[in-house]
Amino acid sequence: MPQFAANLSMLYGEYAFLDRFRSAAQDGFQGVEFLFPYDYAVADVRERLQIHGLQQVLLNAPPGGTDAATVHSAWARGERGTACLPGREQEFRFGVDWALEYAAALGCPRVHVMAGLAPAGVELARLQATYLANLHYATSAAAKVAVEVLIEPINTRDMPGYFLTHQDQAHAAVQAVGAANLRVQMDLYHCQIMEGDLATKLHQYLPTGRVGHIQIAGVPERHEPDTGELNYPYLFNLVDALGYRGWVGCEYRPSAGTQAGATRQGLQWIPRG
C-alpha cells in the first residue's frame, strides 16, 4: 500500500499551521507536504518535524514575488507561478533559490515549481521557451543541494489559464530539459478532471520513472478520496503493482470543513494493515 503524506496546507485547517504537524503525527502520518512555508522561520518548521518524527517530502517554490513581503501576497493577488512568464526570470530564480534554502534546511528532497498563468497575447512558443529555460536553471540549482524539481499539470477548472495542464505536456518538458532531477508531480485529481482514464495513464507513465510524486483527492469536490467518482482502492493497488515506491500526498479539503476534528473524522479511507 502506498505511503501517504498529509498536505498541511489543506488538512488540519482547524489548527494553526505549526500545530498541524502534531496532529498529523498523532493520526499516523510519517510524511508531510505543504505549499508555501515562507511565512514561518525555517527553524520553527524544522523543530516541528523533529519533535514529531515527520519527514518533509515536498514543498512549493513561491508563486511569485521578489522579497518576503511580495511573496506573502503573491497567491492572494492571483499569482500561480512564474516559470513560463517572459520578463520575470529573475523573480523565478529568486523563488527557486529561496525554496531550495528551505528544502536543504528541512531535509526535503522535492520542490514543486509552478508554471504560471499563460498571459493573453503571448505566443505559445515564447512561453514554452521561457518555461524550459527556467527549468534548466531550477534543476541546475537544485542539483547542487541534491533536490528534485517537480512540475505539475493542473486542471483549468480550478486554475483557469494555467500553462501546464496535461501529463503528456509535462513529460515532454521533462524530456526536453533532460535533467536527471526533473520529474512530474502526478495529481490524480487534476488528471481525472482534464484527461480521465487514470489506470491507463498510470500504466503509461509510472514505468518511465519520470513520476516523482503522486497526489490524491476525491473528484469532483476535492474532498476525501473515498468520496466521488474515483475507485481509489483499485488505483492504490495499481500504483503498488506498477512498482511506485514514492509518497502519495493527501491534498484534499476535508468534507467537514475546519470544525474541530474535521480532518481526523474523514481519515477512515486510509487502508490499515
PDB file of C-alpha atoms in Angstrom:
ATOM      1  CA  MET A   1       0.000   0.000   0.000  1.00  0.00           C
ATOM      2  CA  PRO A   2       1.341   3.498  -0.786  1.00  0.00           C
ATOM      3  CA  GLN A   3       2.903   5.674   1.907  1.00  0.00           C
ATOM      4  CA  PHE A   4       0.680   8.694   2.485  1.00  0.00           C
ATOM      5  CA  ALA A   5       1.803  12.229   3.348  1.00  0.00           C
ATOM      6  CA  ALA A   6      -0.523  14.783   4.907  1.00  0.00           C
ATOM      7  CA  ASN A   7      -0.799  18.033   2.975  1.00  0.00           C
ATOM      8  CA  LEU A   8      -0.756  20.572   5.802  1.00  0.00           C
ATOM      9  CA  SER A   9      -1.977  23.407   3.597  1.00  0.00           C
ATOM     10  CA  MET A  10      -5.315  21.617   3.206  1.00  0.00           C
ATOM     11  CA  LEU A  11      -5.592  19.175   6.104  1.00  0.00           C
ATOM     12  CA  TYR A  12      -5.953  20.111   9.778  1.00  0.00           C
ATOM     13  CA  GLY A  13      -7.229  23.586   8.976  1.00  0.00           C
ATOM     14  CA  GLU A  14      -8.861  23.674  12.389  1.00  0.00           C
ATOM     15  CA  TYR A  15      -5.393  24.283  13.867  1.00  0.00           C
ATOM     16  CA  ALA A  16      -2.735  26.951  13.447  1.00  0.00           C
ATOM     17  CA  PHE A  17      -0.207  25.866  10.820  1.00  0.00           C
ATOM     18  CA  LEU A  18       2.636  24.952  13.185  1.00  0.00           C
ATOM     19  CA  ASP A  19       0.228  22.871  15.294  1.00  0.00           C
ATOM     20  CA  ARG A  20      -0.802  20.749  12.317  1.00  0.00           C
ATOM     21  CA  PHE A  21       2.429  18.737  12.451  1.00  0.00           C
ATOM     22  CA  ARG A  22       1.488  17.269  15.826  1.00  0.00           C
ATOM     23  CA  SER A  23      -1.990  16.329  14.637  1.00  0.00           C
ATOM     24  CA  ALA A  24      -0.653  14.646  11.508  1.00  0.00           C
ATOM     25  CA  ALA A  25       1.784  12.570  13.556  1.00  0.00           C
ATOM     26  CA  GLN A  26      -0.937  11.616  16.029  1.00  0.00           C
ATOM     27  CA  ASP A  27      -3.034  10.316  13.150  1.00  0.00           C
ATOM     28  CA  GLY A  28      -0.243   8.075  11.913  1.00  0.00           C
ATOM     29  CA  PHE A  29       1.268  10.132   9.091  1.00  0.00           C
ATOM     30  CA  GLN A  30       5.034   9.841   8.761  1.00  0.00           C
ATOM     31  CA  GLY A  31       5.409  12.373   5.962  1.00  0.00           C
ATOM     32  CA  VAL A  32       4.023  15.859   5.365  1.00  0.00           C
ATOM     33  CA  GLU A  33       3.904  18.318   2.488  1.00  0.00           C
ATOM     34  CA  PHE A  34       2.627  21.863   2.142  1.00  0.00           C
ATOM     35  CA  LEU A  35       2.502  24.683  -0.353  1.00  0.00           C
ATOM     36  CA  PHE A  36       4.333  27.774   0.871  1.00  0.00           C
ATOM     37  CA  PRO A  37       6.268  27.799   4.170  1.00  0.00           C
ATOM     38  CA  TYR A  38       7.704  31.284   3.735  1.00  0.00           C
ATOM     39  CA  ASP A  39       5.637  32.956   6.460  1.00  0.00           C
ATOM     40  CA  TYR A  40       7.392  30.752   9.012  1.00  0.00           C
ATOM     41  CA  ALA A  41      11.005  30.644  10.108  1.00  0.00           C
ATOM     42  CA  VAL A  42      12.706  27.547   8.779  1.00  0.00           C
ATOM     43  CA  ALA A  43      13.967  26.746  12.291  1.00  0.00           C
ATOM     44  CA  ASP A  44      10.387  26.623  13.597  1.00  0.00           C
ATOM     45  CA  VAL A  45       9.281  24.266  10.836  1.00  0.00           C
ATOM     46  CA  ARG A  46      12.339  22.061  11.304  1.00  0.00           C
ATOM     47  CA  GLU A  47      11.652  21.862  15.039  1.00  0.00           C
ATOM     48  CA  ARG A  48       8.092  20.608  14.432  1.00  0.00           C
ATOM     49  CA  LEU A  49       9.358  17.958  12.049  1.00  0.00           C
ATOM     50  CA  GLN A  50      11.964  16.762  14.526  1.00  0.00           C
ATOM     51  CA  ILE A  51       9.699  16.782  17.584  1.00  0.00           C
ATOM     52  CA  HIS A  52       7.015  14.751  15.849  1.00  0.00           C
ATOM     53  CA  GLY A  53       9.265  12.436  13.866  1.00  0.00           C
ATOM     54  CA  LEU A  54       7.997  13.589  10.481  1.00  0.00           C
ATOM     55  CA  GLN A  55       9.660  13.741   7.083  1.00  0.00           C
ATOM     56  CA  GLN A  56       9.126  16.770   4.883  1.00  0.00           C
ATOM     57  CA  VAL A  57       8.518  15.232   1.459  1.00  0.00           C
ATOM     58  CA  LEU A  58       7.527  18.216  -0.694  1.00  0.00           C
ATOM     59  CA  LEU A  59       7.186  21.991  -0.682  1.00  0.00           C
ATOM     60  CA  ASN A  60       6.389  24.597  -3.333  1.00  0.00           C
ATOM     61  CA  ALA A  61       8.596  27.372  -4.575  1.00  0.00           C
ATOM     62  CA  PRO A  62       6.972  30.798  -4.107  1.00  0.00           C
ATOM     63  CA  PRO A  63       4.179  31.552  -6.607  1.00  0.00           C
ATOM     64  CA  GLY A  64       5.664  34.995  -7.269  1.00  0.00           C
ATOM     65  CA  GLY A  65       7.378  37.925  -5.580  1.00  0.00           C
ATOM     66  CA  THR A  66      10.924  39.105  -5.071  1.00  0.00           C
ATOM     67  CA  ASP A  67      11.087  39.505  -1.299  1.00  0.00           C
ATOM     68  CA  ALA A  68       9.282  38.289   1.810  1.00  0.00           C
ATOM     69  CA  ALA A  69       6.520  40.887   1.577  1.00  0.00           C
ATOM     70  CA  THR A  70       5.662  40.318  -2.080  1.00  0.00           C
ATOM     71  CA  VAL A  71       5.903  36.527  -1.787  1.00  0.00           C
ATOM     72  CA  HIS A  72       3.453  36.693   1.101  1.00  0.00           C
ATOM     73  CA  SER A  73       0.855  38.467  -1.021  1.00  0.00           C
ATOM     74  CA  ALA A  74       1.548  36.739  -4.348  1.00  0.00           C
ATOM     75  CA  TRP A  75      -1.030  33.959  -4.019  1.00  0.00           C
ATOM     76  CA  ALA A  76      -3.728  36.351  -2.821  1.00  0.00           C
ATOM     77  CA  ARG A  77      -3.198  38.640  -5.792  1.00  0.00           C
ATOM     78  CA  GLY A  78      -3.579  35.745  -8.220  1.00  0.00           C
ATOM     79  CA  GLU A  79      -0.010  34.671  -8.902  1.00  0.00           C
ATOM     80  CA  ARG A  80       0.288  30.978  -9.784  1.00  0.00           C
ATOM     81  CA  GLY A  81       3.975  30.730 -10.535  1.00  0.00           C
ATOM     82  CA  THR A  82       6.318  32.488 -12.944  1.00  0.00           C
ATOM     83  CA  ALA A  83       8.171  29.703 -14.766  1.00  0.00           C
ATOM     84  CA  CYS A  84       6.544  30.333 -18.160  1.00  0.00           C
ATOM     85  CA  LEU A  85       6.421  34.125 -17.947  1.00  0.00           C
ATOM     86  CA  PRO A  86       8.836  36.075 -20.182  1.00  0.00           C
ATOM     87  CA  GLY A  87      10.455  39.007 -18.426  1.00  0.00           C
ATOM     88  CA  ARG A  88      10.119  37.549 -14.945  1.00  0.00           C
ATOM     89  CA  GLU A  89      13.120  35.271 -14.977  1.00  0.00           C
ATOM     90  CA  GLN A  90      14.827  36.998 -12.049  1.00  0.00           C
ATOM     91  CA  GLU A  91      11.683  36.638  -9.986  1.00  0.00           C
ATOM     92  CA  PHE A  92      11.569  32.943 -10.820  1.00  0.00           C
ATOM     93  CA  ARG A  93      15.209  32.488  -9.829  1.00  0.00           C
ATOM     94  CA  PHE A  94      14.670  34.291  -6.533  1.00  0.00           C
ATOM     95  CA  GLY A  95      11.805  31.936  -5.727  1.00  0.00           C
ATOM     96  CA  VAL A  96      13.748  28.821  -6.650  1.00  0.00           C
ATOM     97  CA  ASP A  97      16.739  29.861  -4.581  1.00  0.00           C
ATOM     98  CA  TRP A  98      14.575  30.611  -1.555  1.00  0.00           C
ATOM     99  CA  ALA A  99      12.718  27.317  -1.877  1.00  0.00           C
ATOM    100  CA  LEU A 100      15.997  25.428  -2.046  1.00  0.00           C
ATOM    101  CA  GLU A 101      17.182  27.103   1.156  1.00  0.00           C
ATOM    102  CA  TYR A 102      14.095  25.760   2.923  1.00  0.00           C
ATOM    103  CA  ALA A 103      14.381  22.346   1.286  1.00  0.00           C
ATOM    104  CA  ALA A 104      18.019  21.945   2.274  1.00  0.00           C
ATOM    105  CA  ALA A 105      17.346  23.022   5.856  1.00  0.00           C
ATOM    106  CA  LEU A 106      14.318  20.755   6.217  1.00  0.00           C
ATOM    107  CA  GLY A 107      15.811  17.727   4.506  1.00  0.00           C
ATOM    108  CA  CYS A 108      13.091  17.977   1.882  1.00  0.00           C
ATOM    109  CA  PRO A 109      14.014  16.137  -1.336  1.00  0.00           C
ATOM    110  CA  ARG A 110      11.455  17.749  -3.684  1.00  0.00           C
ATOM    111  CA  VAL A 111      10.437  21.264  -4.707  1.00  0.00           C
ATOM    112  CA  HIS A 112       7.467  21.937  -6.977  1.00  0.00           C
ATOM    113  CA  VAL A 113       7.839  24.944  -9.268  1.00  0.00           C
ATOM    114  CA  MET A 114       4.569  26.303 -10.623  1.00  0.00           C
ATOM    115  CA  ALA A 115       4.339  27.151 -14.310  1.00  0.00           C
ATOM    116  CA  GLY A 116       2.123  30.215 -14.034  1.00  0.00           C
ATOM    117  CA  LEU A 117      -0.908  31.527 -15.893  1.00  0.00           C
ATOM    118  CA  ALA A 118      -0.376  31.942 -19.623  1.00  0.00           C
ATOM    119  CA  PRO A 119      -0.714  35.666 -20.430  1.00  0.00           C
ATOM    120  CA  ALA A 120      -3.010  36.635 -23.255  1.00  0.00           C
ATOM    121  CA  GLY A 121      -1.370  37.667 -26.492  1.00  0.00           C
ATOM    122  CA  VAL A 122       1.958  35.924 -25.919  1.00  0.00           C
ATOM    123  CA  GLU A 123       2.908  33.228 -28.403  1.00  0.00           C
ATOM    124  CA  LEU A 124       2.949  29.688 -27.068  1.00  0.00           C
ATOM    125  CA  ALA A 125       6.444  29.138 -28.450  1.00  0.00           C
ATOM    126  CA  ARG A 126       7.784  32.035 -26.399  1.00  0.00           C
ATOM    127  CA  LEU A 127       6.104  30.766 -23.231  1.00  0.00           C
ATOM    128  CA  GLN A 128       7.483  27.292 -23.833  1.00  0.00           C
ATOM    129  CA  ALA A 129      10.999  28.568 -24.431  1.00  0.00           C
ATOM    130  CA  THR A 130      10.876  30.612 -21.228  1.00  0.00           C
ATOM    131  CA  TYR A 131       9.494  27.639 -19.320  1.00  0.00           C
ATOM    132  CA  LEU A 132      12.233  25.277 -20.453  1.00  0.00           C
ATOM    133  CA  ALA A 133      14.991  27.823 -19.816  1.00  0.00           C
ATOM    134  CA  ASN A 134      13.704  28.404 -16.297  1.00  0.00           C
ATOM    135  CA  LEU A 135      13.517  24.666 -15.663  1.00  0.00           C
ATOM    136  CA  HIS A 136      17.146  24.368 -16.760  1.00  0.00           C
ATOM    137  CA  TYR A 137      18.063  26.963 -14.127  1.00  0.00           C
ATOM    138  CA  ALA A 138      15.940  25.305 -11.419  1.00  0.00           C
ATOM    139  CA  THR A 139      17.312  21.820 -11.988  1.00  0.00           C
ATOM    140  CA  SER A 140      20.897  23.051 -12.077  1.00  0.00           C
ATOM    141  CA  ALA A 141      20.471  24.954  -8.818  1.00  0.00           C
ATOM    142  CA  ALA A 142      18.601  22.074  -7.171  1.00  0.00           C
ATOM    143  CA  ALA A 143      21.230  19.531  -8.146  1.00  0.00           C
ATOM    144  CA  LYS A 144      23.768  21.379  -6.018  1.00  0.00           C
ATOM    145  CA  VAL A 145      21.761  20.528  -2.878  1.00  0.00           C
ATOM    146  CA  ALA A 146      20.518  17.094  -4.049  1.00  0.00           C
ATOM    147  CA  VAL A 147      16.912  18.248  -4.505  1.00  0.00           C
ATOM    148  CA  GLU A 148      14.486  17.126  -7.190  1.00  0.00           C
ATOM    149  CA  VAL A 149      12.386  19.647  -9.150  1.00  0.00           C
ATOM    150  CA  LEU A 150       8.769  18.726  -9.856  1.00  0.00           C
ATOM    151  CA  ILE A 151       6.309  20.136 -12.376  1.00  0.00           C
ATOM    152  CA  GLU A 152       2.574  19.505 -12.050  1.00  0.00           C
ATOM    153  CA  PRO A 153      -0.239  19.650 -14.624  1.00  0.00           C
ATOM    154  CA  ILE A 154      -3.197  21.463 -13.006  1.00  0.00           C
ATOM    155  CA  ASN A 155      -6.788  21.476 -14.186  1.00  0.00           C
ATOM    156  CA  THR A 156      -8.219  24.607 -15.755  1.00  0.00           C
ATOM    157  CA  ARG A 157     -11.466  24.439 -13.797  1.00  0.00           C
ATOM    158  CA  ASP A 158      -9.705  25.155 -10.526  1.00  0.00           C
ATOM    159  CA  MET A 159      -6.992  27.273 -12.120  1.00  0.00           C
ATOM    160  CA  PRO A 160      -8.176  28.846 -15.403  1.00  0.00           C
ATOM    161  CA  GLY A 161      -5.368  29.759 -17.750  1.00  0.00           C
ATOM    162  CA  TYR A 162      -2.702  27.609 -16.118  1.00  0.00           C
ATOM    163  CA  PHE A 163       0.098  26.867 -18.566  1.00  0.00           C
ATOM    164  CA  LEU A 164       0.739  23.196 -17.730  1.00  0.00           C
ATOM    165  CA  THR A 165      -2.450  21.128 -17.924  1.00  0.00           C
ATOM    166  CA  HIS A 166      -1.785  17.626 -19.312  1.00  0.00           C
ATOM    167  CA  GLN A 167       0.500  14.731 -18.474  1.00  0.00           C
ATOM    168  CA  ASP A 168       1.975  14.446 -21.967  1.00  0.00           C
ATOM    169  CA  GLN A 169       2.881  18.163 -21.892  1.00  0.00           C
ATOM    170  CA  ALA A 170       4.721  17.710 -18.582  1.00  0.00           C
ATOM    171  CA  HIS A 171       6.554  14.575 -19.687  1.00  0.00           C
ATOM    172  CA  ALA A 172       7.604  16.266 -22.916  1.00  0.00           C
ATOM    173  CA  ALA A 173       9.079  19.131 -20.884  1.00  0.00           C
ATOM    174  CA  VAL A 174      10.986  16.694 -18.660  1.00  0.00           C
ATOM    175  CA  GLN A 175      12.461  15.016 -21.720  1.00  0.00           C
ATOM    176  CA  ALA A 176      13.275  18.331 -23.397  1.00  0.00           C
ATOM    177  CA  VAL A 177      15.188  19.613 -20.363  1.00  0.00           C
ATOM    178  CA  GLY A 178      16.951  16.294 -19.921  1.00  0.00           C
ATOM    179  CA  ALA A 179      17.892  16.818 -16.273  1.00  0.00           C
ATOM    180  CA  ALA A 180      18.018  13.732 -14.063  1.00  0.00           C
ATOM    181  CA  ASN A 181      16.419  15.653 -11.184  1.00  0.00           C
ATOM    182  CA  LEU A 182      13.348  16.900 -13.092  1.00  0.00           C
ATOM    183  CA  ARG A 183      10.208  14.799 -12.720  1.00  0.00           C
ATOM    184  CA  VAL A 184       6.420  15.056 -12.870  1.00  0.00           C
ATOM    185  CA  GLN A 185       4.098  15.544  -9.916  1.00  0.00           C
ATOM    186  CA  MET A 186       1.067  13.461 -10.943  1.00  0.00           C
ATOM    187  CA  ASP A 187      -2.027  14.665  -9.135  1.00  0.00           C
ATOM    188  CA  LEU A 188      -4.785  12.166  -9.854  1.00  0.00           C
ATOM    189  CA  TYR A 189      -7.482  14.728  -9.033  1.00  0.00           C
ATOM    190  CA  HIS A 190      -6.244  17.139 -11.694  1.00  0.00           C
ATOM    191  CA  CYS A 191      -5.564  14.325 -14.158  1.00  0.00           C
ATOM    192  CA  GLN A 192      -9.067  12.901 -13.833  1.00  0.00           C
ATOM    193  CA  ILE A 193     -10.668  16.289 -14.488  1.00  0.00           C
ATOM    194  CA  MET A 194      -8.508  17.077 -17.528  1.00  0.00           C
ATOM    195  CA  GLU A 195      -7.977  13.633 -19.039  1.00  0.00           C
ATOM    196  CA  GLY A 196      -9.655  10.762 -17.199  1.00  0.00           C
ATOM    197  CA  ASP A 197      -8.659   7.160 -17.947  1.00  0.00           C
ATOM    198  CA  LEU A 198      -6.408   7.158 -14.885  1.00  0.00           C
ATOM    199  CA  ALA A 199      -5.498   3.485 -14.918  1.00  0.00           C
ATOM    200  CA  THR A 200      -4.185   3.798 -18.461  1.00  0.00           C
ATOM    201  CA  LYS A 201      -2.285   6.961 -17.553  1.00  0.00           C
ATOM    202  CA  LEU A 202      -0.671   5.216 -14.589  1.00  0.00           C
ATOM    203  CA  HIS A 203       0.298   2.274 -16.801  1.00  0.00           C
ATOM    204  CA  GLN A 204       1.750   4.723 -19.312  1.00  0.00           C
ATOM    205  CA  TYR A 205       3.762   6.981 -17.014  1.00  0.00           C
ATOM    206  CA  LEU A 206       4.767   5.187 -13.809  1.00  0.00           C
ATOM    207  CA  PRO A 207       7.063   2.678 -15.556  1.00  0.00           C
ATOM    208  CA  THR A 208       9.024   5.537 -17.157  1.00  0.00           C
ATOM    209  CA  GLY A 209      10.430   6.556 -13.775  1.00  0.00           C
ATOM    210  CA  ARG A 210       9.588  10.169 -14.571  1.00  0.00           C
ATOM    211  CA  VAL A 211       6.810  10.458 -11.955  1.00  0.00           C
ATOM    212  CA  GLY A 212       8.379  11.762  -8.775  1.00  0.00           C
ATOM    213  CA  HIS A 213       5.308  12.302  -6.616  1.00  0.00           C
ATOM    214  CA  ILE A 214       1.597  11.467  -6.635  1.00  0.00           C
ATOM    215  CA  GLN A 215      -1.252  13.418  -5.044  1.00  0.00           C
ATOM    216  CA  ILE A 216      -4.876  12.454  -4.492  1.00  0.00           C
ATOM    217  CA  ALA A 217      -8.331  13.857  -3.742  1.00  0.00           C
ATOM    218  CA  GLY A 218     -11.905  12.887  -4.411  1.00  0.00           C
ATOM    219  CA  VAL A 219     -13.393  14.070  -7.695  1.00  0.00           C
ATOM    220  CA  PRO A 220     -15.175  16.395  -8.282  1.00  0.00           C
ATOM    221  CA  GLU A 221     -15.466  18.072  -4.853  1.00  0.00           C
ATOM    222  CA  ARG A 222     -11.815  17.607  -3.828  1.00  0.00           C
ATOM    223  CA  HIS A 223     -12.824  16.010  -0.552  1.00  0.00           C
ATOM    224  CA  GLU A 224     -11.680  12.682   0.945  1.00  0.00           C
ATOM    225  CA  PRO A 225     -10.602  10.031  -1.579  1.00  0.00           C
ATOM    226  CA  ASP A 226     -13.481   7.732  -0.617  1.00  0.00           C
ATOM    227  CA  THR A 227     -15.988  10.274  -1.944  1.00  0.00           C
ATOM    228  CA  GLY A 228     -16.764  10.979  -5.575  1.00  0.00           C
ATOM    229  CA  GLU A 229     -16.277   9.136  -8.829  1.00  0.00           C
ATOM    230  CA  LEU A 230     -12.848   7.502  -8.428  1.00  0.00           C
ATOM    231  CA  ASN A 231     -12.172   3.982  -7.154  1.00  0.00           C
ATOM    232  CA  TYR A 232      -9.081   4.745  -5.105  1.00  0.00           C
ATOM    233  CA  PRO A 233      -8.630   1.264  -3.566  1.00  0.00           C
ATOM    234  CA  TYR A 234      -8.234  -0.051  -7.107  1.00  0.00           C
ATOM    235  CA  LEU A 235      -5.846   2.774  -8.016  1.00  0.00           C
ATOM    236  CA  PHE A 236      -3.750   2.258  -4.879  1.00  0.00           C
ATOM    237  CA  ASN A 237      -3.332  -1.426  -5.730  1.00  0.00           C
ATOM    238  CA  LEU A 238      -2.388  -0.494  -9.278  1.00  0.00           C
ATOM    239  CA  VAL A 239       0.200   2.031  -8.100  1.00  0.00           C
ATOM    240  CA  ASP A 240       1.756  -0.697  -5.960  1.00  0.00           C
ATOM    241  CA  ALA A 241       1.660  -3.235  -8.778  1.00  0.00           C
ATOM    242  CA  LEU A 242       3.419  -0.806 -11.114  1.00  0.00           C
ATOM    243  CA  GLY A 243       6.291  -0.500  -8.666  1.00  0.00           C
ATOM    244  CA  TYR A 244       5.825   3.081  -7.468  1.00  0.00           C
ATOM    245  CA  ARG A 245       7.543   3.467  -4.102  1.00  0.00           C
ATOM    246  CA  GLY A 246       7.278   7.219  -3.617  1.00  0.00           C
ATOM    247  CA  TRP A 247       4.943   9.257  -1.463  1.00  0.00           C
ATOM    248  CA  VAL A 248       1.259   9.903  -2.114  1.00  0.00           C
ATOM    249  CA  GLY A 249       0.246  13.367  -0.928  1.00  0.00           C
ATOM    250  CA  CYS A 250      -3.234  13.796   0.546  1.00  0.00           C
ATOM    251  CA  GLU A 251      -4.094  17.171  -0.967  1.00  0.00           C
ATOM    252  CA  TYR A 252      -7.809  17.436  -0.328  1.00  0.00           C
ATOM    253  CA  ARG A 253     -10.259  19.579   1.617  1.00  0.00           C
ATOM    254  CA  PRO A 254     -11.930  17.672   4.482  1.00  0.00           C
ATOM    255  CA  SER A 255     -15.661  17.456   3.830  1.00  0.00           C
ATOM    256  CA  ALA A 256     -16.351  18.544   7.421  1.00  0.00           C
ATOM    257  CA  GLY A 257     -14.520  21.808   6.801  1.00  0.00           C
ATOM    258  CA  THR A 258     -12.431  23.291   9.594  1.00  0.00           C
ATOM    259  CA  GLN A 259     -14.587  22.363  12.561  1.00  0.00           C
ATOM    260  CA  ALA A 260     -12.837  20.633  15.449  1.00  0.00           C
ATOM    261  CA  GLY A 261     -11.701  17.150  14.463  1.00  0.00           C
ATOM    262  CA  ALA A 262     -12.734  17.590  10.824  1.00  0.00           C
ATOM    263  CA  THR A 263      -9.623  16.037   9.315  1.00  0.00           C
ATOM    264  CA  ARG A 264      -9.449  13.089  11.704  1.00  0.00           C
ATOM    265  CA  GLN A 265     -13.125  12.382  11.185  1.00  0.00           C
ATOM    266  CA  GLY A 266     -12.517  11.840   7.480  1.00  0.00           C
ATOM    267  CA  LEU A 267      -9.451   9.569   7.662  1.00  0.00           C
ATOM    268  CA  GLN A 268     -11.345   6.282   7.594  1.00  0.00           C
ATOM    269  CA  TRP A 269     -10.424   5.903   3.936  1.00  0.00           C
ATOM    270  CA  ILE A 270      -6.754   5.164   4.757  1.00  0.00           C
ATOM    271  CA  PRO A 271      -6.064   1.427   4.351  1.00  0.00           C
ATOM    272  CA  ARG A 272      -4.899  -0.178   7.565  1.00  0.00           C
ATOM    273  CA  GLY A 273      -2.623  -3.171   7.884  1.00  0.00           C
TER     274      GLY A 273
END
